[in-house]
Amino acid sequence: MIKVAIIGAENVGKSTLMNALLGKRVSETAEIPGTTKSIIRKTFGKIKIPKTMKNPFGGADEFVLIDTAGLFDPKYEFRGKVLSEEKFKEILDEITSADIIIHMIDAQYGLHRGMEKLHHILKFRYEKPIIVVINKIDLVPRERVEELRQIVKKRLEQEPILLSLVTYEGFNDLLKALVYYAQYAKKS
Ligand SMILES: Nc1nc2c(ncn2[C@@H]2O[C@H](COP(=O)(O)OP(=O)(O)OP(=O)(O)O)[C@@H](O)[C@H]2O)c(=O)[nH]1
Ligand SMILES: [Mg+2]
């Protein structure tokens, strides 16, 4: 089983992504930041991978998806509002035991400073494969998305996936990245 943790600032769309990947509503979503209050929401399930995509699991495409509470306030460098220092650490422990991490960024706010630092720690200290996703691209002009893509690419040194969980643009790219990294995670 491959463990995938979805992380990001509050309200970026983590729970919406978890539901979309599993094709059912398992995690509560809302416009209000701080919706996921149980700091860690684990769900087991199969991700629907299109037949046209090479599936490295040979049918056993079982994942444990971990939806986490927003780690930071979207606008400031504060911890997420439902998190005490202790709970923040608890989430970090959970994240560092994942095989793959999805780092979600809200296209409206851009890369969060706190998340940028955490990204580097996870990548270099913990050697985690991280998929970077810029979500909610339906809400901002194309030029802004492109600008943000370049900033993220430069700061995190990797190409982000551009996603909308309203139009589903980029969703297939995300599935491809998951399949790719899952293969890699299984080998190690
Ligand atoms: N327009 C648009 N709205 C989105 C998209 N993805 C999620 N949302 C909306 O953004 C809001 C927050 O989504 P959630 O999935 O609850 O966000 P979260 O990251 O789990 O939030 P917390 O649990 O509070 O940290 C909801 O109203 C979603 O419907 C997207 O791609 N485009
Ligand atoms: Mg949530």
Coordinates of N, CA and C and ligand atoms in Angstrom, one line a residue:
M1 N 0.8 -1.2 0.0 CA 0.0 0.0 0.0 C 0.8 1.3 0.0
I2 N 0.4 2.2 -0.8 CA 1.2 3.4 -0.9 C 0.5 4.6 -0.2
K3 N 1.3 5.2 0.6 CA 0.7 6.3 1.5 C 1.0 7.6 0.9
V4 N -0.1 8.4 0.6 CA 0.0 9.7 -0.1 C -0.6 10.7 0.9
A5 N 0.3 11.7 1.2 CA -0.2 12.8 2.1 C -0.4 14.1 1.3
I6 N -1.6 14.7 1.5 CA -1.9 15.9 0.8 C -1.7 17.0 1.8
I7 N -0.8 18.0 1.5 CA -0.5 19.0 2.4 C -0.6 20.4 1.8
G8 N -0.7 21.4 2.6 CA -0.8 22.8 2.1 C -1.4 23.7 3.1
A9 N -1.4 25.0 2.8 CA -2.0 26.0 3.7 C -3.5 25.7 3.8
E10 N -4.2 26.5 4.6 CA -5.6 26.3 4.8 C -6.4 26.7 3.5
N11 N -7.4 25.9 3.2 CA -8.4 26.3 2.2 C -7.9 26.1 0.7
V12 N -6.7 25.5 0.5 CA -6.2 25.3 -0.8 C -6.9 24.3 -1.7
G13 N -7.7 23.4 -1.0 CA -8.4 22.4 -1.7 C -8.0 21.0 -1.5
K14 N -7.3 20.8 -0.3 CA -6.8 19.4 0.0 C -7.9 18.4 0.1
S15 N -9.0 18.7 0.9 CA -10.1 17.8 1.1 C -10.8 17.5 -0.2
T16 N -10.9 18.6 -1.0 CA -11.6 18.4 -2.3 C -10.8 17.5 -3.2
L17 N -9.5 17.6 -3.2 CA -8.7 16.7 -4.0 C -8.8 15.2 -3.5
M18 N -8.8 15.1 -2.2 CA -8.9 13.7 -1.6 C -10.2 13.1 -2.1
N19 N -11.3 13.8 -2.1 CA -12.6 13.3 -2.6 C -12.6 13.0 -4.1
A20 N -11.9 13.9 -4.8 CA -11.8 13.7 -6.3 C -11.0 12.5 -6.6
L21 N -10.0 12.2 -5.9 CA -9.1 11.1 -6.2 C -9.9 9.8 -5.9
L22 N -10.7 9.8 -4.9 CA -11.4 8.6 -4.5 C -12.8 8.5 -5.1
G23 N -13.2 9.6 -5.8 CA -14.5 9.6 -6.5 C -15.6 9.5 -5.5
K24 N -15.4 9.9 -4.3 CA -16.5 10.0 -3.4 C -16.2 11.0 -2.3
R25 N -17.3 11.4 -1.6 CA -17.1 12.4 -0.6 C -16.7 11.8 0.8
V26 N -15.5 11.9 1.1 CA -15.1 11.3 2.3 C -14.6 12.4 3.3
S27 N -14.2 13.5 2.8 CA -13.7 14.5 3.7 C -14.5 15.8 3.5
E28 N -14.8 16.5 4.6 CA -15.6 17.7 4.5 C -14.8 18.9 3.8
T29 N -15.5 19.6 2.9 CA -14.9 20.7 2.3 C -15.7 21.9 2.5
A30 N -15.1 23.1 2.5 CA -15.9 24.3 2.7 C -15.1 25.5 2.3
E31 N -15.8 26.7 2.2 CA -15.0 27.9 1.9 C -14.3 28.4 3.0
I32 N -14.6 28.0 4.2 CA -14.0 28.5 5.4 C -12.7 27.8 5.7
P33 N -11.6 28.6 5.8 CA -10.3 28.0 6.2 C -10.4 27.3 7.5
G34 N -9.7 26.2 7.6 CA -9.7 25.4 8.9 C -10.9 24.4 9.0
T35 N -11.3 24.0 7.8 CA -12.5 23.0 7.8 C -12.1 21.7 8.3
T36 N -10.9 21.2 7.9 CA -10.5 19.9 8.3 C -9.9 20.0 9.7
K37 N -10.7 19.6 10.7 CA -10.4 19.9 12.1 C -9.7 18.7 12.7
S38 N -10.2 17.5 12.3 CA -9.5 16.3 12.8 C -8.2 16.4 12.0
I39 N -7.1 16.6 12.7 CA -5.9 17.1 12.0 C -5.4 16.1 10.9
I40 N -5.8 14.9 11.0 CA -5.4 13.9 10.0 C -6.6 13.0 9.7
R41 N -6.9 12.9 8.4 CA -8.0 12.1 8.0 C -7.5 11.1 7.0
K42 N -7.5 9.8 7.5 CA -6.9 8.8 6.6 C -8.0 8.0 5.9
T43 N -7.9 7.8 4.6 CA -8.9 7.0 4.0 C -8.2 6.0 3.0
F44 N -8.7 4.8 3.1 CA -8.1 3.8 2.2 C -9.0 3.7 1.0
G45 N -8.4 3.5 -0.2 CA -9.2 3.3 -1.3 C -8.4 3.2 -2.6
K46 N -9.1 2.9 -3.7 CA -8.5 2.8 -5.0 C -8.7 4.1 -5.7
I47 N -7.6 4.5 -6.3 CA -7.7 5.7 -7.1 C -8.0 5.2 -8.5
K48 N -9.0 5.9 -9.1 CA -9.4 5.4 -10.5 C -8.3 5.9 -11.5
I49 N -7.5 4.9 -11.9 CA -6.5 5.3 -12.9 C -7.0 4.8 -14.3
P50 N -7.1 5.8 -15.3 CA -7.6 5.4 -16.6 C -6.8 4.2 -17.2
K51 N -7.6 3.4 -17.9 CA -7.0 2.2 -18.5 C -5.8 2.5 -19.5
T52 N -5.9 3.7 -20.1 CA -4.8 4.1 -21.0 C -3.5 4.4 -20.4
M53 N -3.5 4.5 -19.0 CA -2.3 4.8 -18.3 C -1.7 3.5 -17.8
K54 N -0.4 3.4 -18.0 CA 0.3 2.2 -17.6 C 0.2 2.2 -16.0
N55 N -0.3 1.1 -15.6 CA -0.5 1.0 -14.1 C 0.6 0.1 -13.5
P56 N 1.4 0.7 -12.7 CA 2.5 -0.1 -12.1 C 2.1 -1.1 -11.0
F57 N 0.9 -1.0 -10.6 CA 0.4 -1.8 -9.5 C -0.1 -3.1 -9.9
G58 N -0.3 -3.3 -11.2 CA -0.9 -4.6 -11.6 C -2.2 -4.9 -11.0
G59 N -3.0 -3.9 -10.8 CA -4.3 -4.1 -10.3 C -4.4 -3.7 -8.8
A60 N -3.3 -3.9 -8.1 CA -3.3 -3.6 -6.7 C -3.0 -2.1 -6.5
D61 N -3.9 -1.3 -7.0 CA -3.7 0.2 -7.0 C -4.3 0.8 -5.7
E62 N -4.0 0.2 -4.6 CA -4.6 0.7 -3.3 C -3.7 1.7 -2.7
F63 N -4.3 2.8 -2.3 CA -3.6 3.9 -1.6 C -4.2 4.2 -0.3
V64 N -3.4 4.7 0.6 CA -3.9 5.3 1.8 C -3.7 6.8 1.5
L65 N -4.8 7.5 1.5 CA -4.8 9.0 1.3 C -4.9 9.6 2.6
I66 N -4.0 10.6 2.8 CA -4.0 11.3 4.1 C -4.3 12.8 3.8
D67 N -5.5 13.2 4.3 CA -5.9 14.6 4.2 C -5.5 15.3 5.5
T68 N -4.7 16.3 5.4 CA -4.3 17.0 6.7 C -5.0 18.3 6.9
A69 N -5.0 18.8 8.1 CA -5.6 20.1 8.4 C -4.6 21.1 7.8
G70 N -5.1 22.3 7.4 CA -4.3 23.3 6.8 C -3.1 23.6 7.7
L71 N -1.9 23.6 7.2 CA -0.8 23.8 8.1 C -0.5 25.2 8.5
F72 N -0.9 26.1 7.5 CA -0.7 27.6 7.8 C -1.9 28.4 7.4
D73 N -2.0 29.6 8.0 CA -2.9 30.6 7.5 C -2.5 31.0 6.1
P74 N -3.5 31.1 5.2 CA -3.1 31.4 3.8 C -2.3 32.7 3.6
K75 N -2.6 33.7 4.5 CA -2.1 35.0 4.3 C -0.8 35.3 5.2
Y76 N -0.7 34.7 6.3 CA 0.3 35.0 7.2 C 1.2 33.8 7.5
E77 N 2.3 34.0 8.2 CA 3.1 32.9 8.6 C 2.7 32.2 9.9
F78 N 1.4 32.2 10.2 CA 0.9 31.6 11.4 C 0.6 30.1 11.1
R79 N 0.6 29.4 12.1 CA 0.1 28.0 12.0 C -1.4 28.0 11.7
G80 N -1.8 26.9 11.1 CA -3.3 26.8 10.8 C -4.1 26.9 12.1
K81 N -5.3 27.5 12.0 CA -6.0 27.9 13.2 C -6.5 26.8 14.0
V82 N -6.6 25.6 13.4 CA -7.0 24.5 14.3 C -5.9 23.7 14.9
L83 N -4.6 24.2 14.7 CA -3.5 23.5 15.2 C -2.7 24.1 16.3
S84 N -2.5 23.3 17.4 CA -1.6 23.7 18.4 C -0.2 23.2 18.0
E85 N 0.8 23.7 18.7 CA 2.2 23.3 18.3 C 2.3 21.8 18.3
E86 N 1.7 21.2 19.3 CA 1.7 19.7 19.4 C 1.1 19.0 18.2
K87 N -0.1 19.5 17.8 CA -0.8 18.9 16.7 C 0.0 19.1 15.4
F88 N 0.6 20.3 15.3 CA 1.4 20.6 14.1 C 2.5 19.5 14.0
K89 N 3.1 19.2 15.1 CA 4.2 18.2 15.1 C 3.6 16.8 14.8
E90 N 2.4 16.6 15.2 CA 1.8 15.3 14.9 C 1.6 15.1 13.4
I91 N 1.1 16.2 12.8 CA 1.0 16.1 11.3 C 2.3 15.9 10.7
L92 N 3.3 16.6 11.1 CA 4.7 16.4 10.5 C 5.1 15.0 10.6
D93 N 4.9 14.3 11.7 CA 5.2 12.9 11.9 C 4.5 12.1 10.9
E94 N 3.2 12.4 10.7 CA 2.4 11.6 9.7 C 3.0 11.9 8.3
I95 N 3.3 13.1 8.0 CA 3.8 13.4 6.6 C 5.1 12.7 6.3
T96 N 6.0 12.7 7.3 CA 7.3 12.2 7.1 C 7.2 10.6 7.0
S97 N 6.1 10.0 7.3 CA 6.0 8.6 7.1 C 5.3 8.3 5.8
A98 N 4.9 9.3 5.0 CA 4.2 9.0 3.7 C 5.3 8.6 2.6
D99 N 4.8 7.9 1.6 CA 5.6 7.6 0.5 C 5.7 8.7 -0.5
I100 N 4.6 9.4 -0.7 CA 4.5 10.5 -1.7 C 3.8 11.6 -1.0
I101 N 4.2 12.8 -1.3 CA 3.5 14.0 -0.7 C 3.0 14.9 -1.9
I102 N 1.8 15.3 -1.7 CA 1.2 16.3 -2.7 C 1.2 17.6 -2.0
H103 N 2.0 18.6 -2.5 CA 2.0 19.9 -1.9 C 1.1 20.8 -2.7
M104 N 0.0 21.2 -2.1 CA -1.0 22.1 -2.9 C -0.8 23.5 -2.6
I105 N -0.9 24.3 -3.7 CA -0.7 25.8 -3.6 C -2.0 26.4 -4.1
D106 N -2.5 27.4 -3.5 CA -3.7 28.1 -4.0 C -3.3 29.1 -5.0
A107 N -3.8 29.0 -6.3 CA -3.3 30.0 -7.3 C -3.6 31.4 -6.9
Q108 N -4.6 31.6 -6.1 CA -4.9 33.0 -5.7 C -3.9 33.6 -4.7
Y109 N -3.2 32.8 -3.9 CA -2.3 33.3 -2.9 C -0.8 33.0 -3.2
G110 N -0.6 32.0 -4.1 CA 0.8 31.7 -4.4 C 1.5 30.9 -3.4
L111 N 2.8 30.7 -3.5 CA 3.6 29.9 -2.6 C 3.7 30.5 -1.2
H112 N 3.3 29.7 -0.3 CA 3.3 30.2 1.1 C 4.7 30.0 1.7
R113 N 5.2 31.0 2.4 CA 6.6 31.0 2.9 C 6.9 29.8 3.8
G114 N 5.9 29.6 4.7 CA 6.0 28.4 5.6 C 6.0 27.1 4.9
M115 N 5.2 27.0 3.9 CA 5.1 25.8 3.1 C 6.4 25.6 2.2
E116 N 7.0 26.7 1.8 CA 8.2 26.6 1.0 C 9.4 26.0 1.9
K117 N 9.4 26.5 3.1 CA 10.5 26.0 4.1 C 10.2 24.5 4.3
L118 N 9.0 24.2 4.6 CA 8.6 22.8 4.9 C 8.9 21.9 3.7
H119 N 8.6 22.4 2.5 CA 8.9 21.6 1.2 C 10.4 21.2 1.2
H120 N 11.2 22.2 1.4 CA 12.7 21.9 1.3 C 13.1 20.9 2.4
I121 N 12.6 21.0 3.6 CA 12.9 20.1 4.6 C 12.5 18.7 4.2
L122 N 11.3 18.6 3.7 CA 10.7 17.2 3.3 C 11.5 16.7 2.2
K123 N 11.9 17.5 1.3 CA 12.6 17.0 0.1 C 14.1 16.7 0.4
F124 N 14.8 17.5 1.1 CA 16.2 17.3 1.3 C 16.5 16.5 2.6
R125 N 15.9 16.8 3.7 CA 16.2 16.0 4.9 C 15.5 14.6 4.9
Y126 N 14.3 14.6 4.4 CA 13.5 13.3 4.5 C 13.5 12.6 3.1
E127 N 14.1 13.3 2.1 CA 14.1 12.7 0.8 C 12.8 12.2 0.3
K128 N 11.8 13.0 0.5 CA 10.4 12.6 0.0 C 10.2 13.0 -1.4
P129 N 9.5 12.1 -2.2 CA 9.1 12.6 -3.5 C 7.8 13.5 -3.3
I130 N 7.9 14.7 -3.9 CA 6.8 15.6 -3.7 C 6.2 16.0 -5.0
I131 N 4.9 16.0 -5.2 CA 4.2 16.5 -6.3 C 3.7 17.9 -6.0
V132 N 4.1 18.9 -6.8 CA 3.6 20.2 -6.5 C 2.5 20.5 -7.4
V133 N 1.4 21.0 -6.8 CA 0.2 21.3 -7.5 C -0.3 22.7 -7.3
I134 N -0.5 23.5 -8.3 CA -1.1 24.8 -8.2 C -2.6 24.6 -8.5
N135 N -3.4 24.7 -7.4 CA -4.9 24.5 -7.6 C -5.7 25.8 -7.8
K136 N -6.9 25.6 -8.2 CA -7.9 26.7 -8.4 C -7.4 27.6 -9.5
I137 N -6.8 27.0 -10.6 CA -6.4 27.9 -11.7 C -7.6 28.5 -12.4
D138 N -8.8 28.0 -12.2 CA -10.0 28.5 -12.8 C -10.3 29.9 -12.2
L139 N -9.7 30.3 -11.1 CA -10.1 31.5 -10.4 C -9.1 32.7 -10.8
V140 N -8.0 32.4 -11.5 CA -7.1 33.5 -11.8 C -6.8 33.6 -13.3
P141 N -6.5 34.8 -13.8 CA -6.1 34.9 -15.2 C -4.9 34.0 -15.6
R142 N -5.0 33.6 -16.8 CA -3.9 32.7 -17.3 C -2.5 33.3 -17.1
E143 N -2.4 34.6 -17.3 CA -1.0 35.2 -17.2 C -0.5 35.1 -15.8
R144 N -1.4 35.2 -14.8 CA -1.1 35.1 -13.4 C -0.6 33.6 -13.1
V145 N -1.4 32.7 -13.7 CA -1.0 31.2 -13.5 C 0.4 31.0 -14.0
E146 N 0.7 31.5 -15.2 CA 2.0 31.3 -15.8 C 3.1 32.0 -15.0
E147 N 2.8 33.2 -14.5 CA 3.8 33.9 -13.6 C 4.1 33.0 -12.4
L148 N 3.0 32.5 -11.8 CA 3.1 31.7 -10.6 C 3.9 30.4 -10.9
R149 N 3.6 29.8 -12.0 CA 4.2 28.6 -12.4 C 5.8 28.8 -12.4
Q150 N 6.2 29.9 -13.0 CA 7.6 30.2 -13.1 C 8.2 30.5 -11.7
I151 N 7.5 31.2 -10.9 CA 8.0 31.5 -9.5 C 8.2 30.2 -8.7
V152 N 7.1 29.3 -8.8 CA 7.2 28.0 -8.1 C 8.3 27.2 -8.6
K153 N 8.4 27.1 -9.9 CA 9.5 26.3 -10.5 C 10.9 26.7 -10.1
K154 N 11.1 28.0 -10.0 CA 12.4 28.6 -9.5 C 12.6 28.3 -8.1
R155 N 11.6 28.6 -7.2 CA 11.8 28.4 -5.8 C 11.8 27.0 -5.3
L156 N 11.0 26.1 -5.9 CA 11.0 24.7 -5.4 C 11.8 23.8 -6.3
E157 N 12.3 24.4 -7.4 CA 13.1 23.6 -8.4 C 12.4 22.4 -9.0
Q158 N 11.2 22.6 -9.2 CA 10.4 21.6 -10.0 C 9.2 22.1 -10.6
E159 N 8.8 21.5 -11.7 CA 7.6 21.9 -12.5 C 6.3 21.6 -11.7
P160 N 5.5 22.6 -11.4 CA 4.2 22.3 -10.8 C 3.2 21.8 -11.8
I161 N 2.2 21.1 -11.3 CA 1.0 20.7 -12.1 C 0.0 21.8 -11.9
L162 N -0.6 22.2 -13.0 CA -1.6 23.3 -12.9 C -3.0 22.6 -12.9
L163 N -3.8 22.8 -11.8 CA -5.0 22.1 -11.6 C -6.2 22.9 -11.3
S164 N -7.3 22.5 -11.7 CA -8.6 23.0 -11.2 C -9.5 21.9 -10.8
L165 N -10.0 21.9 -9.6 CA -10.9 20.8 -9.2 C -12.4 21.2 -9.5
V166 N -12.5 22.3 -10.3 CA -13.8 22.7 -10.8 C -14.0 22.2 -12.2
T167 N -13.0 22.6 -13.0 CA -13.0 22.2 -14.5 C -12.3 20.8 -14.7
Y168 N -11.5 20.4 -13.7 CA -10.7 19.2 -13.8 C -9.6 19.3 -14.8
E169 N -9.3 20.5 -15.2 CA -8.1 20.7 -16.0 C -6.9 20.2 -15.2
G170 N -6.0 19.5 -15.8 CA -4.8 19.1 -15.1 C -4.9 17.8 -14.2
F171 N -6.1 17.3 -14.1 CA -6.3 16.2 -13.2 C -5.6 14.9 -13.7
N172 N -5.6 14.7 -15.0 CA -4.9 13.6 -15.6 C -3.4 13.7 -15.4
D173 N -2.9 14.9 -15.5 CA -1.5 15.1 -15.2 C -1.1 14.7 -13.8
L174 N -2.0 15.0 -12.9 CA -1.8 14.7 -11.5 C -1.8 13.1 -11.3
L175 N -2.7 12.5 -12.0 CA -2.8 11.0 -11.9 C -1.5 10.4 -12.4
K176 N -1.1 11.0 -13.6 CA 0.2 10.4 -14.2 C 1.3 10.6 -13.2
A177 N 1.4 11.7 -12.6 CA 2.5 12.0 -11.6 C 2.4 11.0 -10.5
L178 N 1.2 10.8 -10.0 CA 1.0 9.8 -8.9 C 1.5 8.4 -9.3
V179 N 1.1 8.0 -10.4 CA 1.5 6.7 -10.9 C 3.0 6.6 -11.1
Y180 N 3.6 7.6 -11.6 CA 5.0 7.7 -11.8 C 5.8 7.6 -10.4
Y181 N 5.4 8.4 -9.5 CA 6.0 8.4 -8.2 C 5.8 7.1 -7.4
A182 N 4.6 6.6 -7.6 CA 4.2 5.3 -6.9 C 5.2 4.2 -7.3
Q183 N 5.5 4.2 -8.5 CA 6.4 3.2 -9.0 C 7.8 3.3 -8.4
Y184 N 8.2 4.5 -8.3 CA 9.5 4.9 -7.7 C 9.4 4.6 -6.2
A185 N 8.3 4.9 -5.5 CA 8.2 4.6 -4.1 C 8.3 3.1 -3.8
K186 N 7.7 2.3 -4.7 CA 7.7 0.9 -4.5 C 9.1 0.2 -4.6
K187 N 9.9 0.8 -5.5 CA 11.2 0.3 -5.7 C 12.1 0.5 -4.5
S188 N 11.9 1.6 -3.8 CA 12.9 2.0 -2.7 C 12.5 1.3 -1.4
Ligands
LIG1 N1 -12.9 27.6 -7.8 C1 -12.3 26.5 -7.2 N2 -12.6 26.2 -6.0 C2 -12.0 25.1 -5.4 C3 -11.1 24.3 -6.1 N3 -10.7 23.3 -5.3 C4 -11.3 23.5 -4.1 N4 -12.1 24.6 -4.2 C5 -13.0 25.2 -3.1 O1 -12.2 25.7 -2.1 C6 -12.8 25.6 -0.8 C7 -11.8 24.9 0.1 O2 -11.7 23.6 -0.2 P1 -11.3 22.4 0.8 O3 -11.1 21.2 0.0 O4 -12.2 22.4 2.0 O5 -9.9 23.0 1.3 P2 -8.9 22.4 2.4 O6 -7.5 22.7 1.9 O7 -9.2 21.0 2.7 O8 -9.2 23.4 3.6 P3 -8.9 23.2 5.2 O9 -9.3 21.8 5.6 O10 -9.7 24.3 5.8 O11 -7.4 23.4 5.3 C8 -14.1 24.8 -1.1 O12 -15.1 25.8 -1.1 C9 -13.9 24.1 -2.4 O13 -15.1 23.9 -3.1 C10 -10.8 24.7 -7.5 O14 -9.9 24.1 -8.2 N5 -11.4 25.8 -8.0
MG2 MG -9.7 20.2 4.5

